[in-house]
Amino acid sequence: MNMITHDPDNKCYLIALEGDAVAKVYYEKKGNILDVISTRIPDEQQGKGYGKVMMESFLHEMRASNLLIVPVCSYVVHYMNKNPQWQDLLAK
């Protein structure tokens, strides 16, 4: 799993990719629930499978931190629909 760091000041999680490239997952927090509002893979890293890397790292972190998510970002909605193993992290 790729290294992930939390940047609470900017309301995002940073996931290390290759070299200095970093994916970002932006959120709004309400209690123990994160509305995942946007994700970003650097342009030069797109199309290389890093969306999955970003989501796997982020969702492992959510599970370890006992946080739930509400997918707002269309990519996160798509990913969650295609990967039922993460359904327990969806806020009801």
PDB file of N, CA and C in Angstrom:
ATOM      1  N   MET A   1       0.851  -1.185   0.000  1.00  0.00           N
ATOM      2  CA  MET A   1       0.000   0.000   0.000  1.00  0.00           C
ATOM      3  C   MET A   1       0.891   1.241   0.000  1.00  0.00           C
ATOM      4  N   ASN A   2       0.433   2.253  -0.686  1.00  0.00           N
ATOM      5  CA  ASN A   2       1.197   3.491  -0.788  1.00  0.00           C
ATOM      6  C   ASN A   2       1.042   4.321   0.471  1.00  0.00           C
ATOM      7  N   MET A   3       2.063   5.117   0.771  1.00  0.00           N
ATOM      8  CA  MET A   3       2.030   5.960   1.956  1.00  0.00           C
ATOM      9  C   MET A   3       0.931   7.013   1.808  1.00  0.00           C
ATOM     10  N   ILE A   4       0.179   7.192   2.892  1.00  0.00           N
ATOM     11  CA  ILE A   4      -0.898   8.176   2.910  1.00  0.00           C
ATOM     12  C   ILE A   4      -0.705   9.091   4.103  1.00  0.00           C
ATOM     13  N   THR A   5      -0.908  10.381   3.882  1.00  0.00           N
ATOM     14  CA  THR A   5      -0.830  11.339   4.977  1.00  0.00           C
ATOM     15  C   THR A   5      -2.101  12.188   4.960  1.00  0.00           C
ATOM     16  N   HIS A   6      -2.467  12.638   6.139  1.00  0.00           N
ATOM     17  CA  HIS A   6      -3.666  13.458   6.299  1.00  0.00           C
ATOM     18  C   HIS A   6      -3.241  14.912   6.404  1.00  0.00           C
ATOM     19  N   ASP A   7      -3.890  15.775   5.657  1.00  0.00           N
ATOM     20  CA  ASP A   7      -3.652  17.215   5.702  1.00  0.00           C
ATOM     21  C   ASP A   7      -4.966  17.878   6.139  1.00  0.00           C
ATOM     22  N   PRO A   8      -5.207  17.914   7.459  1.00  0.00           N
ATOM     23  CA  PRO A   8      -6.496  18.441   7.936  1.00  0.00           C
ATOM     24  C   PRO A   8      -6.703  19.915   7.619  1.00  0.00           C
ATOM     25  N   ASP A   9      -5.645  20.696   7.515  1.00  0.00           N
ATOM     26  CA  ASP A   9      -5.794  22.120   7.198  1.00  0.00           C
ATOM     27  C   ASP A   9      -6.413  22.322   5.816  1.00  0.00           C
ATOM     28  N   ASN A  10      -6.073  21.444   4.875  1.00  0.00           N
ATOM     29  CA  ASN A  10      -6.611  21.529   3.512  1.00  0.00           C
ATOM     30  C   ASN A  10      -7.721  20.517   3.249  1.00  0.00           C
ATOM     31  N   LYS A  11      -8.137  19.818   4.301  1.00  0.00           N
ATOM     32  CA  LYS A  11      -9.214  18.828   4.227  1.00  0.00           C
ATOM     33  C   LYS A  11      -8.962  17.830   3.099  1.00  0.00           C
ATOM     34  N   CYS A  12      -7.786  17.198   3.160  1.00  0.00           N
ATOM     35  CA  CYS A  12      -7.486  16.200   2.138  1.00  0.00           C
ATOM     36  C   CYS A  12      -6.516  15.148   2.665  1.00  0.00           C
ATOM     37  N   TYR A  13      -6.508  14.035   1.979  1.00  0.00           N
ATOM     38  CA  TYR A  13      -5.542  12.971   2.192  1.00  0.00           C
ATOM     39  C   TYR A  13      -4.622  12.953   0.982  1.00  0.00           C
ATOM     40  N   LEU A  14      -3.335  12.766   1.228  1.00  0.00           N
ATOM     41  CA  LEU A  14      -2.326  12.742   0.181  1.00  0.00           C
ATOM     42  C   LEU A  14      -1.776  11.327   0.066  1.00  0.00           C
ATOM     43  N   ILE A  15      -1.790  10.772  -1.130  1.00  0.00           N
ATOM     44  CA  ILE A  15      -1.324   9.413  -1.368  1.00  0.00           C
ATOM     45  C   ILE A  15      -0.111   9.484  -2.288  1.00  0.00           C
ATOM     46  N   ALA A  16       1.028   8.975  -1.801  1.00  0.00           N
ATOM     47  CA  ALA A  16       2.257   8.985  -2.591  1.00  0.00           C
ATOM     48  C   ALA A  16       2.118   8.028  -3.763  1.00  0.00           C
ATOM     49  N   LEU A  17       2.495   8.496  -4.952  1.00  0.00           N
ATOM     50  CA  LEU A  17       2.485   7.664  -6.153  1.00  0.00           C
ATOM     51  C   LEU A  17       3.946   7.402  -6.532  1.00  0.00           C
ATOM     52  N   GLU A  18       4.299   7.535  -7.794  1.00  0.00           N
ATOM     53  CA  GLU A  18       5.693   7.338  -8.178  1.00  0.00           C
ATOM     54  C   GLU A  18       6.432   8.664  -8.180  1.00  0.00           C
ATOM     55  N   GLY A  19       7.716   8.622  -7.873  1.00  0.00           N
ATOM     56  CA  GLY A  19       8.504   9.853  -7.812  1.00  0.00           C
ATOM     57  C   GLY A  19       7.928  10.803  -6.780  1.00  0.00           C
ATOM     58  N   ASP A  20       7.751  12.050  -7.192  1.00  0.00           N
ATOM     59  CA  ASP A  20       7.181  13.063  -6.294  1.00  0.00           C
ATOM     60  C   ASP A  20       5.677  13.230  -6.485  1.00  0.00           C
ATOM     61  N   ALA A  21       5.074  12.426  -7.346  1.00  0.00           N
ATOM     62  CA  ALA A  21       3.645  12.560  -7.649  1.00  0.00           C
ATOM     63  C   ALA A  21       2.789  12.167  -6.445  1.00  0.00           C
ATOM     64  N   VAL A  22       1.724  12.937  -6.247  1.00  0.00           N
ATOM     65  CA  VAL A  22       0.820  12.717  -5.112  1.00  0.00           C
ATOM     66  C   VAL A  22      -0.621  12.818  -5.593  1.00  0.00           C
ATOM     67  N   ALA A  23      -1.430  11.827  -5.230  1.00  0.00           N
ATOM     68  CA  ALA A  23      -2.872  11.875  -5.468  1.00  0.00           C
ATOM     69  C   ALA A  23      -3.513  12.541  -4.255  1.00  0.00           C
ATOM     70  N   LYS A  24      -4.666  13.186  -4.472  1.00  0.00           N
ATOM     71  CA  LYS A  24      -5.342  13.883  -3.377  1.00  0.00           C
ATOM     72  C   LYS A  24      -6.810  13.495  -3.331  1.00  0.00           C
ATOM     73  N   VAL A  25      -7.299  13.306  -2.108  1.00  0.00           N
ATOM     74  CA  VAL A  25      -8.712  13.031  -1.867  1.00  0.00           C
ATOM     75  C   VAL A  25      -9.215  14.126  -0.932  1.00  0.00           C
ATOM     76  N   TYR A  26     -10.120  14.959  -1.433  1.00  0.00           N
ATOM     77  CA  TYR A  26     -10.666  16.087  -0.664  1.00  0.00           C
ATOM     78  C   TYR A  26     -12.001  15.702  -0.033  1.00  0.00           C
ATOM     79  N   TYR A  27     -12.249  16.241   1.147  1.00  0.00           N
ATOM     80  CA  TYR A  27     -13.449  15.865   1.896  1.00  0.00           C
ATOM     81  C   TYR A  27     -13.995  17.028   2.716  1.00  0.00           C
ATOM     82  N   GLU A  28     -15.213  16.845   3.179  1.00  0.00           N
ATOM     83  CA  GLU A  28     -15.833  17.673   4.216  1.00  0.00           C
ATOM     84  C   GLU A  28     -16.195  16.708   5.333  1.00  0.00           C
ATOM     85  N   LYS A  29     -15.832  17.027   6.561  1.00  0.00           N
ATOM     86  CA  LYS A  29     -16.052  16.102   7.685  1.00  0.00           C
ATOM     87  C   LYS A  29     -17.245  16.528   8.523  1.00  0.00           C
ATOM     88  N   LYS A  30     -18.062  15.516   8.863  1.00  0.00           N
ATOM     89  CA  LYS A  30     -19.207  15.703   9.762  1.00  0.00           C
ATOM     90  C   LYS A  30     -19.174  14.563  10.760  1.00  0.00           C
ATOM     91  N   GLY A  31     -18.633  14.818  11.946  1.00  0.00           N
ATOM     92  CA  GLY A  31     -18.484  13.745  12.937  1.00  0.00           C
ATOM     93  C   GLY A  31     -17.486  12.716  12.439  1.00  0.00           C
ATOM     94  N   ASN A  32     -17.933  11.457  12.352  1.00  0.00           N
ATOM     95  CA  ASN A  32     -17.041  10.396  11.862  1.00  0.00           C
ATOM     96  C   ASN A  32     -17.335  10.051  10.400  1.00  0.00           C
ATOM     97  N   ILE A  33     -17.986  10.979   9.696  1.00  0.00           N
ATOM     98  CA  ILE A  33     -18.348  10.761   8.292  1.00  0.00           C
ATOM     99  C   ILE A  33     -17.654  11.807   7.416  1.00  0.00           C
ATOM    100  N   LEU A  34     -17.024  11.315   6.350  1.00  0.00           N
ATOM    101  CA  LEU A  34     -16.387  12.203   5.385  1.00  0.00           C
ATOM    102  C   LEU A  34     -17.190  12.203   4.094  1.00  0.00           C
ATOM    103  N   ASP A  35     -17.629  13.378   3.663  1.00  0.00           N
ATOM    104  CA  ASP A  35     -18.188  13.535   2.318  1.00  0.00           C
ATOM    105  C   ASP A  35     -16.989  13.685   1.396  1.00  0.00           C
ATOM    106  N   VAL A  36     -16.749  12.713   0.541  1.00  0.00           N
ATOM    107  CA  VAL A  36     -15.603  12.751  -0.368  1.00  0.00           C
ATOM    108  C   VAL A  36     -16.027  13.543  -1.601  1.00  0.00           C
ATOM    109  N   ILE A  37     -15.548  14.778  -1.669  1.00  0.00           N
ATOM    110  CA  ILE A  37     -16.068  15.710  -2.669  1.00  0.00           C
ATOM    111  C   ILE A  37     -15.244  15.777  -3.951  1.00  0.00           C
ATOM    112  N   SER A  38     -13.973  15.378  -3.887  1.00  0.00           N
ATOM    113  CA  SER A  38     -13.129  15.484  -5.072  1.00  0.00           C
ATOM    114  C   SER A  38     -11.902  14.596  -4.926  1.00  0.00           C
ATOM    115  N   THR A  39     -11.428  14.079  -6.052  1.00  0.00           N
ATOM    116  CA  THR A  39     -10.168  13.345  -6.081  1.00  0.00           C
ATOM    117  C   THR A  39      -9.323  13.916  -7.212  1.00  0.00           C
ATOM    118  N   ARG A  40      -8.021  13.771  -7.081  1.00  0.00           N
ATOM    119  CA  ARG A  40      -7.134  14.322  -8.102  1.00  0.00           C
ATOM    120  C   ARG A  40      -5.899  13.447  -8.261  1.00  0.00           C
ATOM    121  N   ILE A  41      -5.682  13.006  -9.486  1.00  0.00           N
ATOM    122  CA  ILE A  41      -4.452  12.320  -9.880  1.00  0.00           C
ATOM    123  C   ILE A  41      -3.703  13.312 -10.778  1.00  0.00           C
ATOM    124  N   PRO A  42      -2.396  13.517 -10.559  1.00  0.00           N
ATOM    125  CA  PRO A  42      -1.671  14.438 -11.445  1.00  0.00           C
ATOM    126  C   PRO A  42      -1.827  14.031 -12.914  1.00  0.00           C
ATOM    127  N   ASP A  43      -1.916  15.010 -13.791  1.00  0.00           N
ATOM    128  CA  ASP A  43      -2.141  14.750 -15.216  1.00  0.00           C
ATOM    129  C   ASP A  43      -1.166  13.731 -15.787  1.00  0.00           C
ATOM    130  N   GLU A  44       0.100  13.847 -15.433  1.00  0.00           N
ATOM    131  CA  GLU A  44       1.113  12.948 -15.999  1.00  0.00           C
ATOM    132  C   GLU A  44       1.002  11.508 -15.478  1.00  0.00           C
ATOM    133  N   GLN A  45       0.185  11.285 -14.443  1.00  0.00           N
ATOM    134  CA  GLN A  45       0.010   9.947 -13.875  1.00  0.00           C
ATOM    135  C   GLN A  45      -1.323   9.315 -14.279  1.00  0.00           C
ATOM    136  N   GLN A  46      -2.163  10.047 -14.971  1.00  0.00           N
ATOM    137  CA  GLN A  46      -3.471   9.516 -15.336  1.00  0.00           C
ATOM    138  C   GLN A  46      -3.341   8.404 -16.371  1.00  0.00           C
ATOM    139  N   GLY A  47      -4.250   7.446 -16.293  1.00  0.00           N
ATOM    140  CA  GLY A  47      -4.252   6.326 -17.218  1.00  0.00           C
ATOM    141  C   GLY A  47      -3.273   5.222 -16.859  1.00  0.00           C
ATOM    142  N   LYS A  48      -2.687   5.284 -15.673  1.00  0.00           N
ATOM    143  CA  LYS A  48      -1.702   4.286 -15.247  1.00  0.00           C
ATOM    144  C   LYS A  48      -2.205   3.405 -14.107  1.00  0.00           C
ATOM    145  N   GLY A  49      -3.496   3.491 -13.792  1.00  0.00           N
ATOM    146  CA  GLY A  49      -4.047   2.672 -12.712  1.00  0.00           C
ATOM    147  C   GLY A  49      -3.922   3.283 -11.328  1.00  0.00           C
ATOM    148  N   TYR A  50      -3.529   4.552 -11.267  1.00  0.00           N
ATOM    149  CA  TYR A  50      -3.346   5.165  -9.953  1.00  0.00           C
ATOM    150  C   TYR A  50      -4.653   5.543  -9.264  1.00  0.00           C
ATOM    151  N   GLY A  51      -5.755   5.580 -10.003  1.00  0.00           N
ATOM    152  CA  GLY A  51      -7.046   5.807  -9.360  1.00  0.00           C
ATOM    153  C   GLY A  51      -7.339   4.696  -8.363  1.00  0.00           C
ATOM    154  N   LYS A  52      -7.085   3.463  -8.777  1.00  0.00           N
ATOM    155  CA  LYS A  52      -7.282   2.320  -7.885  1.00  0.00           C
ATOM    156  C   LYS A  52      -6.314   2.380  -6.711  1.00  0.00           C
ATOM    157  N   VAL A  53      -5.063   2.716  -6.975  1.00  0.00           N
ATOM    158  CA  VAL A  53      -4.059   2.830  -5.911  1.00  0.00           C
ATOM    159  C   VAL A  53      -4.509   3.868  -4.887  1.00  0.00           C
ATOM    160  N   MET A  54      -4.968   5.017  -5.382  1.00  0.00           N
ATOM    161  CA  MET A  54      -5.442   6.084  -4.507  1.00  0.00           C
ATOM    162  C   MET A  54      -6.611   5.602  -3.644  1.00  0.00           C
ATOM    163  N   MET A  55      -7.603   4.986  -4.284  1.00  0.00           N
ATOM    164  CA  MET A  55      -8.792   4.560  -3.549  1.00  0.00           C
ATOM    165  C   MET A  55      -8.478   3.454  -2.541  1.00  0.00           C
ATOM    166  N   GLU A  56      -7.673   2.476  -2.923  1.00  0.00           N
ATOM    167  CA  GLU A  56      -7.328   1.392  -1.991  1.00  0.00           C
ATOM    168  C   GLU A  56      -6.621   1.954  -0.758  1.00  0.00           C
ATOM    169  N   SER A  57      -5.666   2.841  -0.971  1.00  0.00           N
ATOM    170  CA  SER A  57      -4.944   3.438   0.156  1.00  0.00           C
ATOM    171  C   SER A  57      -5.886   4.252   1.032  1.00  0.00           C
ATOM    172  N   PHE A  58      -6.721   5.074   0.398  1.00  0.00           N
ATOM    173  CA  PHE A  58      -7.656   5.921   1.135  1.00  0.00           C
ATOM    174  C   PHE A  58      -8.661   5.083   1.927  1.00  0.00           C
ATOM    175  N   LEU A  59      -9.226   4.063   1.303  1.00  0.00           N
ATOM    176  CA  LEU A  59     -10.251   3.257   1.983  1.00  0.00           C
ATOM    177  C   LEU A  59      -9.651   2.417   3.111  1.00  0.00           C
ATOM    178  N   HIS A  60      -8.445   1.936   2.950  1.00  0.00           N
ATOM    179  CA  HIS A  60      -7.770   1.246   4.069  1.00  0.00           C
ATOM    180  C   HIS A  60      -7.608   2.208   5.248  1.00  0.00           C
ATOM    181  N   GLU A  61      -7.243   3.450   4.949  1.00  0.00           N
ATOM    182  CA  GLU A  61      -7.086   4.461   5.999  1.00  0.00           C
ATOM    183  C   GLU A  61      -8.421   4.749   6.682  1.00  0.00           C
ATOM    184  N   MET A  62      -9.498   4.818   5.924  1.00  0.00           N
ATOM    185  CA  MET A  62     -10.822   5.060   6.501  1.00  0.00           C
ATOM    186  C   MET A  62     -11.196   3.917   7.448  1.00  0.00           C
ATOM    187  N   ARG A  63     -10.965   2.704   7.019  1.00  0.00           N
ATOM    188  CA  ARG A  63     -11.286   1.534   7.846  1.00  0.00           C
ATOM    189  C   ARG A  63     -10.450   1.554   9.130  1.00  0.00           C
ATOM    190  N   ALA A  64      -9.156   1.816   9.016  1.00  0.00           N
ATOM    191  CA  ALA A  64      -8.270   1.839  10.183  1.00  0.00           C
ATOM    192  C   ALA A  64      -8.634   2.963  11.146  1.00  0.00           C
ATOM    193  N   SER A  65      -9.193   4.051  10.622  1.00  0.00           N
ATOM    194  CA  SER A  65      -9.549   5.214  11.444  1.00  0.00           C
ATOM    195  C   SER A  65     -11.003   5.197  11.913  1.00  0.00           C
ATOM    196  N   ASN A  66     -11.732   4.124  11.589  1.00  0.00           N
ATOM    197  CA  ASN A  66     -13.148   4.008  11.953  1.00  0.00           C
ATOM    198  C   ASN A  66     -13.972   5.181  11.433  1.00  0.00           C
ATOM    199  N   LEU A  67     -13.703   5.565  10.187  1.00  0.00           N
ATOM    200  CA  LEU A  67     -14.465   6.629   9.541  1.00  0.00           C
ATOM    201  C   LEU A  67     -15.329   6.038   8.435  1.00  0.00           C
ATOM    202  N   LEU A  68     -16.447   6.690   8.168  1.00  0.00           N
ATOM    203  CA  LEU A  68     -17.342   6.300   7.081  1.00  0.00           C
ATOM    204  C   LEU A  68     -17.288   7.381   6.012  1.00  0.00           C
ATOM    205  N   ILE A  69     -17.720   7.023   4.804  1.00  0.00           N
ATOM    206  CA  ILE A  69     -17.691   8.003   3.723  1.00  0.00           C
ATOM    207  C   ILE A  69     -19.052   8.128   3.036  1.00  0.00           C
ATOM    208  N   VAL A  70     -19.254   9.290   2.449  1.00  0.00           N
ATOM    209  CA  VAL A  70     -20.366   9.544   1.533  1.00  0.00           C
ATOM    210  C   VAL A  70     -19.710   9.958   0.221  1.00  0.00           C
ATOM    211  N   PRO A  71     -19.777   9.101  -0.808  1.00  0.00           N
ATOM    212  CA  PRO A  71     -19.170   9.472  -2.090  1.00  0.00           C
ATOM    213  C   PRO A  71     -19.973  10.585  -2.770  1.00  0.00           C
ATOM    214  N   VAL A  72     -19.330  11.702  -3.024  1.00  0.00           N
ATOM    215  CA  VAL A  72     -19.917  12.793  -3.774  1.00  0.00           C
ATOM    216  C   VAL A  72     -19.217  12.873  -5.136  1.00  0.00           C
ATOM    217  N   CYS A  73     -17.915  12.716  -5.124  1.00  0.00           N
ATOM    218  CA  CYS A  73     -17.104  12.706  -6.346  1.00  0.00           C
ATOM    219  C   CYS A  73     -17.550  11.548  -7.238  1.00  0.00           C
ATOM    220  N   SER A  74     -17.750  11.814  -8.519  1.00  0.00           N
ATOM    221  CA  SER A  74     -18.243  10.784  -9.440  1.00  0.00           C
ATOM    222  C   SER A  74     -17.294   9.589  -9.535  1.00  0.00           C
ATOM    223  N   TYR A  75     -15.996   9.820  -9.437  1.00  0.00           N
ATOM    224  CA  TYR A  75     -15.060   8.697  -9.500  1.00  0.00           C
ATOM    225  C   TYR A  75     -15.228   7.789  -8.283  1.00  0.00           C
ATOM    226  N   VAL A  76     -15.403   8.379  -7.114  1.00  0.00           N
ATOM    227  CA  VAL A  76     -15.575   7.593  -5.887  1.00  0.00           C
ATOM    228  C   VAL A  76     -16.888   6.816  -5.934  1.00  0.00           C
ATOM    229  N   VAL A  77     -17.945   7.433  -6.440  1.00  0.00           N
ATOM    230  CA  VAL A  77     -19.223   6.729  -6.605  1.00  0.00           C
ATOM    231  C   VAL A  77     -19.018   5.513  -7.504  1.00  0.00           C
ATOM    232  N   HIS A  78     -18.376   5.713  -8.640  1.00  0.00           N
ATOM    233  CA  HIS A  78     -18.104   4.628  -9.587  1.00  0.00           C
ATOM    234  C   HIS A  78     -17.264   3.526  -8.934  1.00  0.00           C
ATOM    235  N   TYR A  79     -16.205   3.905  -8.245  1.00  0.00           N
ATOM    236  CA  TYR A  79     -15.315   2.926  -7.612  1.00  0.00           C
ATOM    237  C   TYR A  79     -16.065   2.105  -6.558  1.00  0.00           C
ATOM    238  N   MET A  80     -16.836   2.777  -5.728  1.00  0.00           N
ATOM    239  CA  MET A  80     -17.571   2.077  -4.667  1.00  0.00           C
ATOM    240  C   MET A  80     -18.612   1.133  -5.256  1.00  0.00           C
ATOM    241  N   ASN A  81     -19.250   1.518  -6.346  1.00  0.00           N
ATOM    242  CA  ASN A  81     -20.239   0.646  -6.991  1.00  0.00           C
ATOM    243  C   ASN A  81     -19.601  -0.607  -7.578  1.00  0.00           C
ATOM    244  N   LYS A  82     -18.365  -0.502  -8.026  1.00  0.00           N
ATOM    245  CA  LYS A  82     -17.679  -1.633  -8.658  1.00  0.00           C
ATOM    246  C   LYS A  82     -16.905  -2.506  -7.671  1.00  0.00           C
ATOM    247  N   ASN A  83     -16.784  -2.079  -6.419  1.00  0.00           N
ATOM    248  CA  ASN A  83     -15.958  -2.793  -5.442  1.00  0.00           C
ATOM    249  C   ASN A  83     -16.735  -3.024  -4.150  1.00  0.00           C
ATOM    250  N   PRO A  84     -17.560  -4.070  -4.137  1.00  0.00           N
ATOM    251  CA  PRO A  84     -18.441  -4.309  -2.984  1.00  0.00           C
ATOM    252  C   PRO A  84     -17.711  -4.593  -1.669  1.00  0.00           C
ATOM    253  N   GLN A  85     -16.442  -4.927  -1.725  1.00  0.00           N
ATOM    254  CA  GLN A  85     -15.699  -5.211  -0.484  1.00  0.00           C
ATOM    255  C   GLN A  85     -15.556  -3.976   0.409  1.00  0.00           C
ATOM    256  N   TRP A  86     -15.866  -2.804  -0.123  1.00  0.00           N
ATOM    257  CA  TRP A  86     -15.750  -1.558   0.652  1.00  0.00           C
ATOM    258  C   TRP A  86     -17.109  -1.020   1.091  1.00  0.00           C
ATOM    259  N   GLN A  87     -18.182  -1.708   0.829  1.00  0.00           N
ATOM    260  CA  GLN A  87     -19.520  -1.199   1.121  1.00  0.00           C
ATOM    261  C   GLN A  87     -19.740  -0.884   2.608  1.00  0.00           C
ATOM    262  N   ASP A  88     -19.018  -1.587   3.484  1.00  0.00           N
ATOM    263  CA  ASP A  88     -19.178  -1.339   4.917  1.00  0.00           C
ATOM    264  C   ASP A  88     -18.704   0.057   5.317  1.00  0.00           C
ATOM    265  N   LEU A  89     -17.963   0.730   4.441  1.00  0.00           N
ATOM    266  CA  LEU A  89     -17.482   2.080   4.764  1.00  0.00           C
ATOM    267  C   LEU A  89     -18.452   3.178   4.349  1.00  0.00           C
ATOM    268  N   LEU A  90     -19.526   2.803   3.675  1.00  0.00           N
ATOM    269  CA  LEU A  90     -20.508   3.796   3.248  1.00  0.00           C
ATOM    270  C   LEU A  90     -21.416   4.197   4.414  1.00  0.00           C
ATOM    271  N   ALA A  91     -21.535   5.489   4.630  1.00  0.00           N
ATOM    272  CA  ALA A  91     -22.453   5.975   5.654  1.00  0.00           C
ATOM    273  C   ALA A  91     -23.872   5.703   5.198  1.00  0.00           C
ATOM    274  N   LYS A  92     -24.689   5.206   6.079  1.00  0.00           N
ATOM    275  CA  LYS A  92     -26.082   4.873   5.732  1.00  0.00           C
ATOM    276  C   LYS A  92     -26.962   6.089   5.842  1.00  0.00           C
TER     277      LYS A  92
END
